[in-house]
PDB file of C-alpha atoms in Angstrom:
ATOM      1  CA  MET A   1     -44.234  -8.897 -61.988  1.00  0.00           C
ATOM      2  CA  LYS A   2     -44.730 -10.960 -58.805  1.00  0.00           C
ATOM      3  CA  LEU A   3     -41.311 -12.537 -59.364  1.00  0.00           C
ATOM      4  CA  LEU A   4     -39.699  -9.142 -59.645  1.00  0.00           C
ATOM      5  CA  ILE A   5     -41.359  -7.969 -56.421  1.00  0.00           C
ATOM      6  CA  PHE A   6     -40.226 -11.167 -54.654  1.00  0.00           C
ATOM      7  CA  VAL A   7     -36.641 -10.702 -55.825  1.00  0.00           C
ATOM      8  CA  CYS A   8     -36.615  -7.094 -54.648  1.00  0.00           C
ATOM      9  CA  PHE A   9     -37.994  -8.166 -51.252  1.00  0.00           C
ATOM     10  CA  LEU A  10     -35.209 -10.752 -50.887  1.00  0.00           C
ATOM     11  CA  LEU A  11     -32.522  -8.212 -51.798  1.00  0.00           C
ATOM     12  CA  PHE A  12     -34.001  -5.723 -49.313  1.00  0.00           C
ATOM     13  CA  ALA A  13     -34.108  -8.333 -46.524  1.00  0.00           C
ATOM     14  CA  LYS A  14     -30.520  -9.358 -47.206  1.00  0.00           C
ATOM     15  CA  SER A  15     -29.283  -5.765 -47.069  1.00  0.00           C
ATOM     16  CA  VAL A  16     -31.081  -5.131 -43.791  1.00  0.00           C
ATOM     17  CA  HIS A  17     -29.614  -8.346 -42.280  1.00  0.00           C
ATOM     18  CA  SER A  18     -26.083  -7.333 -43.419  1.00  0.00           C
ATOM     19  CA  ALA A  19     -26.490  -3.890 -41.947  1.00  0.00           C
ATOM     20  CA  ALA A  20     -27.666  -5.325 -38.658  1.00  0.00           C
ATOM     21  CA  GLU A  21     -24.616  -7.610 -38.515  1.00  0.00           C
ATOM     22  CA  VAL A  22     -22.310  -4.694 -39.159  1.00  0.00           C
ATOM     23  CA  ASN A  23     -23.871  -2.473 -36.494  1.00  0.00           C
ATOM     24  CA  ILE A  24     -23.918  -5.003 -33.735  1.00  0.00           C
ATOM     25  CA  PRO A  25     -21.346  -3.820 -31.231  1.00  0.00           C
ATOM     26  CA  GLN A  26     -18.761  -6.338 -29.970  1.00  0.00           C
ATOM     27  CA  ILE A  27     -19.236  -6.212 -26.224  1.00  0.00           C
ATOM     28  CA  LYS A  28     -16.028  -6.998 -24.360  1.00  0.00           C
ATOM     29  CA  PRO A  29     -16.460  -8.648 -20.972  1.00  0.00           C
ATOM     30  CA  THR A  30     -15.503  -6.254 -18.222  1.00  0.00           C
ATOM     31  CA  HIS A  31     -13.253  -7.268 -15.319  1.00  0.00           C
ATOM     32  CA  SER A  32     -11.940  -5.278 -12.402  1.00  0.00           C
ATOM     33  CA  MET A  33      -9.191  -5.602  -9.908  1.00  0.00           C
ATOM     34  CA  PRO A  34     -10.255  -6.988  -6.539  1.00  0.00           C
ATOM     35  CA  ARG A  35      -9.781  -4.907  -3.360  1.00  0.00           C
ATOM     36  CA  ILE A  36      -7.399  -6.037  -0.597  1.00  0.00           C
ATOM     37  CA  ASP A  37      -8.304  -5.194   2.970  1.00  0.00           C
ATOM     38  CA  PHE A  38      -5.739  -5.713   5.724  1.00  0.00           C
ATOM     39  CA  TYR A  39      -6.508  -6.566   9.316  1.00  0.00           C
ATOM     40  CA  PRO A  40      -4.933  -4.669  11.028  1.00  0.00           C
ATOM     41  CA  GLN A  41      -4.546  -1.807   8.607  1.00  0.00           C
ATOM     42  CA  GLU A  42      -1.111  -0.946   9.933  1.00  0.00           C
ATOM     43  CA  LEU A  43       1.306  -3.121  11.834  1.00  0.00           C
ATOM     44  CA  LYS A  44       3.040  -1.092  14.515  1.00  0.00           C
ATOM     45  CA  SER A  45       5.798  -1.879  16.973  1.00  0.00           C
ATOM     46  CA  VAL A  46       6.722  -5.413  15.914  1.00  0.00           C
ATOM     47  CA  VAL A  47       9.501  -6.348  18.246  1.00  0.00           C
ATOM     48  CA  GLU A  48      12.656  -8.003  16.863  1.00  0.00           C
ATOM     49  CA  ASP A  49      12.184 -11.853  16.675  1.00  0.00           C
ATOM     50  CA  GLU A  50       8.454 -11.397  17.376  1.00  0.00           C
ATOM     51  CA  ARG A  51       5.870 -12.978  15.151  1.00  0.00           C
ATOM     52  CA  ARG A  52       2.678 -11.260  14.227  1.00  0.00           C
ATOM     53  CA  HIS A  53      -0.410 -12.646  12.521  1.00  0.00           C
ATOM     54  CA  VAL A  54      -1.946 -10.618   9.687  1.00  0.00           C
ATOM     55  CA  SER A  55      -5.182 -11.257   7.902  1.00  0.00           C
ATOM     56  CA  PHE A  56      -6.259  -9.845   4.526  1.00  0.00           C
ATOM     57  CA  GLY A  57      -9.481 -10.136   2.610  1.00  0.00           C
ATOM     58  CA  ILE A  58      -9.891 -10.332  -1.141  1.00  0.00           C
ATOM     59  CA  ASN A  59     -13.085  -8.602  -1.969  1.00  0.00           C
ATOM     60  CA  TRP A  60     -14.688  -8.078  -5.389  1.00  0.00           C
ATOM     61  CA  GLU A  61     -17.459  -5.801  -4.183  1.00  0.00           C
ATOM     62  CA  ASN A  62     -17.291  -2.053  -4.891  1.00  0.00           C
ATOM     63  CA  SER A  63     -14.242  -2.697  -7.020  1.00  0.00           C
ATOM     64  CA  ASN A  64     -14.242  -0.699 -10.260  1.00  0.00           C
ATOM     65  CA  ASP A  65     -10.478  -0.361 -10.993  1.00  0.00           C
ATOM     66  CA  SER A  66     -10.049  -1.862 -14.483  1.00  0.00           C
ATOM     67  CA  ARG A  67      -7.317   0.378 -15.852  1.00  0.00           C
ATOM     68  CA  ILE A  68      -4.575  -2.272 -15.485  1.00  0.00           C
ATOM     69  CA  ILE A  69      -6.396  -5.054 -17.284  1.00  0.00           C
ATOM     70  CA  ASP A  70      -8.190  -3.121 -20.017  1.00  0.00           C
ATOM     71  CA  SER A  71      -5.308  -3.678 -22.419  1.00  0.00           C
ATOM     72  CA  ILE A  72      -5.089  -7.438 -21.844  1.00  0.00           C
ATOM     73  CA  THR A  73      -6.781  -9.569 -24.423  1.00  0.00           C
ATOM     74  CA  ASP A  74      -8.483 -12.911 -23.692  1.00  0.00           C
ATOM     75  CA  PHE A  75      -8.518 -12.173 -19.945  1.00  0.00           C
ATOM     76  CA  HIS A  76     -10.843 -14.338 -17.895  1.00  0.00           C
ATOM     77  CA  GLY A  77     -10.604 -12.571 -14.507  1.00  0.00           C
ATOM     78  CA  ASP A  78      -8.041 -14.780 -12.758  1.00  0.00           C
ATOM     79  CA  PHE A  79      -5.202 -13.282 -10.697  1.00  0.00           C
ATOM     80  CA  GLN A  80      -1.992 -14.667  -9.261  1.00  0.00           C
ATOM     81  CA  VAL A  81      -1.329 -13.676  -5.624  1.00  0.00           C
ATOM     82  CA  PHE A  82       2.055 -12.963  -4.106  1.00  0.00           C
ATOM     83  CA  VAL A  83       2.852 -11.645  -0.666  1.00  0.00           C
ATOM     84  CA  LEU A  84       6.302 -10.168  -0.317  1.00  0.00           C
ATOM     85  CA  SER A  85       8.283  -8.203   2.212  1.00  0.00           C
ATOM     86  CA  GLU A  86       9.788  -4.993   0.745  1.00  0.00           C
ATOM     87  CA  ASP A  87      12.895  -5.378   2.902  1.00  0.00           C
ATOM     88  CA  THR A  88      13.665  -8.895   4.118  1.00  0.00           C
ATOM     89  CA  LYS A  89      16.470  -7.461   6.354  1.00  0.00           C
ATOM     90  CA  ILE A  90      13.853  -5.775   8.467  1.00  0.00           C
ATOM     91  CA  LEU A  91      10.863  -8.144   8.157  1.00  0.00           C
ATOM     92  CA  GLU A  92      10.343 -11.670   6.925  1.00  0.00           C
ATOM     93  CA  ILE A  93       7.232 -13.601   6.035  1.00  0.00           C
ATOM     94  CA  VAL A  94       7.591 -16.941   7.766  1.00  0.00           C
ATOM     95  CA  ASN A  95       4.196 -18.491   7.222  1.00  0.00           C
ATOM     96  CA  TYR A  96       1.194 -17.942   4.959  1.00  0.00           C
ATOM     97  CA  SER A  97      -2.183 -19.279   4.099  1.00  0.00           C
ATOM     98  CA  TYR A  98      -3.477 -17.919   0.835  1.00  0.00           C
ATOM     99  CA  PRO A  99      -4.063 -19.340  -2.684  1.00  0.00           C
ATOM    100  CA  SER A 100      -1.548 -18.844  -5.406  1.00  0.00           C
ATOM    101  CA  CYS A 101      -4.328 -17.853  -7.802  1.00  0.00           C
ATOM    102  CA  ILE A 102      -7.856 -16.474  -7.356  1.00  0.00           C
ATOM    103  CA  ARG A 103     -10.837 -16.304  -9.673  1.00  0.00           C
ATOM    104  CA  SER A 104     -13.229 -13.458 -10.110  1.00  0.00           C
ATOM    105  CA  ARG A 105     -16.103 -15.905  -9.683  1.00  0.00           C
ATOM    106  CA  ASP A 106     -14.941 -16.817  -6.170  1.00  0.00           C
ATOM    107  CA  GLU A 107     -16.701 -15.508  -3.117  1.00  0.00           C
ATOM    108  CA  PRO A 108     -14.948 -12.940  -0.936  1.00  0.00           C
ATOM    109  CA  LYS A 109     -12.540 -14.767   1.415  1.00  0.00           C
ATOM    110  CA  ASN A 110     -10.095 -13.958   4.181  1.00  0.00           C
ATOM    111  CA  PHE A 111      -6.515 -15.261   4.207  1.00  0.00           C
ATOM    112  CA  SER A 112      -3.581 -14.769   6.483  1.00  0.00           C
ATOM    113  CA  PHE A 113       0.237 -14.732   6.807  1.00  0.00           C
ATOM    114  CA  THR A 114       2.711 -14.419   9.646  1.00  0.00           C
ATOM    115  CA  VAL A 115       5.582 -11.880   9.789  1.00  0.00           C
ATOM    116  CA  LYS A 116       8.725 -11.860  11.867  1.00  0.00           C
ATOM    117  CA  GLY A 117      10.633  -8.815  12.928  1.00  0.00           C
ATOM    118  CA  ILE A 118      14.325  -9.012  12.018  1.00  0.00           C
ATOM    119  CA  PHE A 119      15.837  -5.565  12.570  1.00  0.00           C
ATOM    120  CA  LEU A 120      14.875  -2.086  13.642  1.00  0.00           C
ATOM    121  CA  GLY A 121      13.207  -0.020  10.928  1.00  0.00           C
ATOM    122  CA  PHE A 122      10.210   0.646   8.709  1.00  0.00           C
ATOM    123  CA  THR A 123       9.160  -1.449   5.740  1.00  0.00           C
ATOM    124  CA  LYS A 124       6.055  -2.597   3.821  1.00  0.00           C
ATOM    125  CA  VAL A 125       4.416  -5.936   3.084  1.00  0.00           C
ATOM    126  CA  LYS A 126       3.047  -6.036  -0.484  1.00  0.00           C
ATOM    127  CA  VAL A 127       0.235  -8.154  -1.697  1.00  0.00           C
ATOM    128  CA  ASN A 128       0.885  -8.322  -5.454  1.00  0.00           C
ATOM    129  CA  LEU A 129      -1.853  -9.226  -7.926  1.00  0.00           C
ATOM    130  CA  ILE A 130      -0.831 -10.299 -11.450  1.00  0.00           C
ATOM    131  CA  PRO A 131      -3.484 -11.064 -14.122  1.00  0.00           C
ATOM    132  CA  ALA A 132      -3.323 -14.731 -14.893  1.00  0.00           C
ATOM    133  CA  VAL A 133      -3.951 -14.515 -18.650  1.00  0.00           C
ATOM    134  CA  LYS A 134      -3.759 -18.281 -19.099  1.00  0.00           C
ATOM    135  CA  GLY A 135      -6.088 -18.989 -16.247  1.00  0.00           C
ATOM    136  CA  CYS A 136      -5.518 -20.351 -12.762  1.00  0.00           C
ATOM    137  CA  GLU A 137      -5.027 -23.942 -13.737  1.00  0.00           C
ATOM    138  CA  THR A 138      -2.148 -23.141 -16.128  1.00  0.00           C
ATOM    139  CA  GLU A 139      -0.586 -20.585 -13.826  1.00  0.00           C
ATOM    140  CA  ARG A 140      -0.471 -23.065 -10.932  1.00  0.00           C
ATOM    141  CA  LYS A 141       1.623 -25.400 -13.013  1.00  0.00           C
ATOM    142  CA  ASP A 142       3.994 -22.597 -14.099  1.00  0.00           C
ATOM    143  CA  SER A 143       3.984 -20.691 -10.757  1.00  0.00           C
ATOM    144  CA  THR A 144       7.261 -19.357  -9.386  1.00  0.00           C
ATOM    145  CA  THR A 145       8.274 -18.161  -5.920  1.00  0.00           C
ATOM    146  CA  SER A 146       8.270 -14.511  -6.915  1.00  0.00           C
ATOM    147  CA  PRO A 147       6.194 -12.521  -9.373  1.00  0.00           C
ATOM    148  CA  LYS A 148       7.622 -11.566 -12.780  1.00  0.00           C
ATOM    149  CA  PRO A 149       7.941  -7.779 -13.319  1.00  0.00           C
ATOM    150  CA  MET A 150       4.942  -6.743 -15.352  1.00  0.00           C
ATOM    151  CA  GLU A 151       3.228  -3.469 -16.070  1.00  0.00           C
ATOM    152  CA  SER A 152      -0.151  -5.108 -15.462  1.00  0.00           C
ATOM    153  CA  THR A 153       0.353  -5.612 -11.709  1.00  0.00           C
ATOM    154  CA  LYS A 154      -1.060  -3.906  -8.670  1.00  0.00           C
ATOM    155  CA  ASP A 155       0.381  -3.691  -5.144  1.00  0.00           C
ATOM    156  CA  PHE A 156      -1.517  -3.331  -1.916  1.00  0.00           C
ATOM    157  CA  ASP A 157       0.768  -2.188   0.895  1.00  0.00           C
ATOM    158  CA  LEU A 158       0.778  -2.824   4.645  1.00  0.00           C
ATOM    159  CA  VAL A 159       3.066  -0.476   6.603  1.00  0.00           C
ATOM    160  CA  VAL A 160       5.139  -2.242   9.258  1.00  0.00           C
ATOM    161  CA  SER A 161       7.430  -0.806  11.954  1.00  0.00           C
ATOM    162  CA  VAL A 162       9.967  -2.972  13.796  1.00  0.00           C
ATOM    163  CA  ILE A 163      11.358  -1.952  17.175  1.00  0.00           C
ATOM    164  CA  ARG A 164      13.951  -3.321  19.462  1.00  0.00           C
ATOM    165  CA  PRO A 165      12.892  -5.253  22.584  1.00  0.00           C
ATOM    166  CA  PRO A 166      12.927  -3.363  25.883  1.00  0.00           C
ATOM    167  CA  SER A 167      16.290  -3.482  27.683  1.00  0.00           C
ATOM    168  CA  LEU A 168      17.229  -2.794  31.266  1.00  0.00           C
ATOM    169  CA  LEU A 169      20.352  -0.874  30.214  1.00  0.00           C
ATOM    170  CA  VAL A 170      18.353   1.381  27.881  1.00  0.00           C
ATOM    171  CA  ASN A 171      15.845   2.122  30.600  1.00  0.00           C
ATOM    172  CA  LEU A 172      18.640   2.970  33.029  1.00  0.00           C
ATOM    173  CA  VAL A 173      20.355   5.341  30.612  1.00  0.00           C
ATOM    174  CA  THR A 174      17.045   7.037  29.780  1.00  0.00           C
ATOM    175  CA  GLY A 175      16.224   7.526  33.436  1.00  0.00           C
ATOM    176  CA  ALA A 176      19.760   8.859  34.219  1.00  0.00           C
ATOM    177  CA  MET A 177      19.596  11.357  31.300  1.00  0.00           C
ATOM    178  CA  ALA A 178      16.165  12.599  32.455  1.00  0.00           C
ATOM    179  CA  ALA A 179      17.477  13.064  36.008  1.00  0.00           C
ATOM    180  CA  LEU A 180      20.566  14.983  34.811  1.00  0.00           C
ATOM    181  CA  VAL A 181      18.459  17.285  32.650  1.00  0.00           C
ATOM    182  CA  ALA A 182      16.130  17.970  35.495  1.00  0.00           C
ATOM    183  CA  PHE A 183      19.049  18.649  37.870  1.00  0.00           C
ATOM    184  CA  ASN A 184      20.566  21.033  35.317  1.00  0.00           C
ATOM    185  CA  TYR A 185      17.344  23.050  34.986  1.00  0.00           C
ATOM    186  CA  ILE A 186      16.980  23.281  38.752  1.00  0.00           C
ATOM    187  CA  ASN A 187      20.617  24.410  39.125  1.00  0.00           C
ATOM    188  CA  MET A 188      20.118  27.117  36.472  1.00  0.00           C
ATOM    189  CA  GLY A 189      16.908  28.271  38.143  1.00  0.00           C
ATOM    190  CA  VAL A 190      18.377  28.688  41.636  1.00  0.00           C
ATOM    191  CA  GLN A 191      21.214  30.813  40.293  1.00  0.00           C
ATOM    192  CA  LEU A 192      19.012  33.416  38.660  1.00  0.00           C
ATOM    193  CA  ASP A 193      19.294  36.964  39.962  1.00  0.00           C
ATOM    194  CA  LEU A 194      16.035  38.865  40.405  1.00  0.00           C
ATOM    195  CA  HIS A 195      17.741  42.133  39.641  1.00  0.00           C
ATOM    196  CA  CYS A 196      18.974  40.796  36.271  1.00  0.00           C
ATOM    197  CA  ILE A 197      15.501  39.441  35.479  1.00  0.00           C
ATOM    198  CA  ALA A 198      13.898  42.833  36.115  1.00  0.00           C
ATOM    199  CA  LYS A 199      16.502  44.536  33.983  1.00  0.00           C
ATOM    200  CA  VAL A 200      15.862  42.211  31.037  1.00  0.00           C
ATOM    201  CA  LEU A 201      12.048  42.592  31.355  1.00  0.00           C
ATOM    202  CA  LYS A 202      12.421  46.396  31.095  1.00  0.00           C
ATOM    203  CA  LYS A 203      14.298  46.104  27.759  1.00  0.00           C
ATOM    204  CA  PRO A 204      13.665  42.598  26.355  1.00  0.00           C
ATOM    205  CA  ILE A 205      15.591  43.239  23.153  1.00  0.00           C
ATOM    206  CA  GLY A 206      17.870  40.213  23.464  1.00  0.00           C
ATOM    207  CA  PRO A 207      15.114  37.662  24.194  1.00  0.00           C
ATOM    208  CA  ALA A 208      12.904  39.148  21.449  1.00  0.00           C
ATOM    209  CA  ILE A 209      15.744  38.775  18.874  1.00  0.00           C
ATOM    210  CA  GLY A 210      16.359  35.201  19.947  1.00  0.00           C
ATOM    211  CA  PHE A 211      12.641  34.380  19.802  1.00  0.00           C
ATOM    212  CA  VAL A 212      12.221  35.840  16.321  1.00  0.00           C
ATOM    213  CA  CYS A 213      15.366  34.094  14.993  1.00  0.00           C
ATOM    214  CA  GLN A 214      14.471  30.694  16.402  1.00  0.00           C
ATOM    215  CA  PHE A 215      10.751  30.566  15.519  1.00  0.00           C
ATOM    216  CA  LEU A 216      10.735  32.640  12.299  1.00  0.00           C
ATOM    217  CA  PHE A 217      14.101  32.906  10.527  1.00  0.00           C
ATOM    218  CA  MET A 218      15.380  29.448  11.336  1.00  0.00           C
ATOM    219  CA  PRO A 219      12.338  27.583   9.891  1.00  0.00           C
ATOM    220  CA  LEU A 220      12.353  29.809   6.816  1.00  0.00           C
ATOM    221  CA  VAL A 221      16.032  29.157   6.178  1.00  0.00           C
ATOM    222  CA  SER A 222      15.895  25.400   6.784  1.00  0.00           C
ATOM    223  CA  ASN A 223      12.714  24.826   4.722  1.00  0.00           C
ATOM    224  CA  PRO A 224      14.416  24.973   1.261  1.00  0.00           C
ATOM    225  CA  PHE A 225      17.083  22.433   2.392  1.00  0.00           C
ATOM    226  CA  LEU A 226      14.474  20.048   3.722  1.00  0.00           C
ATOM    227  CA  ALA A 227      12.459  20.314   0.518  1.00  0.00           C
ATOM    228  CA  ASN A 228      15.435  19.275  -1.592  1.00  0.00           C
ATOM    229  CA  MET A 229      16.253  16.162   0.500  1.00  0.00           C
TER     230      MET A 229
END
């Protein structure tokens, strides 16, 4: 009888242990994308051939964006870092000081790069983060000069505007045009007839039609064309 009770107890303990093993959830380590902060947040009025220094910080605090890396298996939290100019004909990156790979265990750090204005226009500098599935050590050996197109990447953009350097000829033309416009308005003003002005004010049908057409009908007509551009 005691032997039967002992056997039943062993079977019960084994079944409880098996059930516990089945019900233990497999907890997957969570990782999130770091946050990139630019200093300054927008690079305005970079003159052609001028060099500007830009700093950016890689911060893991308050970062909960994990959508990009949820589908990656065996991910350890390392990221490759690439800094690229969206249009090298407008802006070039001539110098940089940042690691090719960062670890999620690293402390928040600030890095920098230098840009050079090439031609007039607007463009963006992109800091591209690519999950380093094999880890930083392996990725450093296999690193390339530009990132491979992957779905599991995230870009952080810095808007840049490049302008032309000030020119004496441009300033002279601008001043001359302003003087001509002012002279034209003065010439029109001195030729006004008070009798004609009083006549128009009594029946301002023409000015009213022009006002309504310019500030009401013209925006309404042009809006669909602008929306399709």
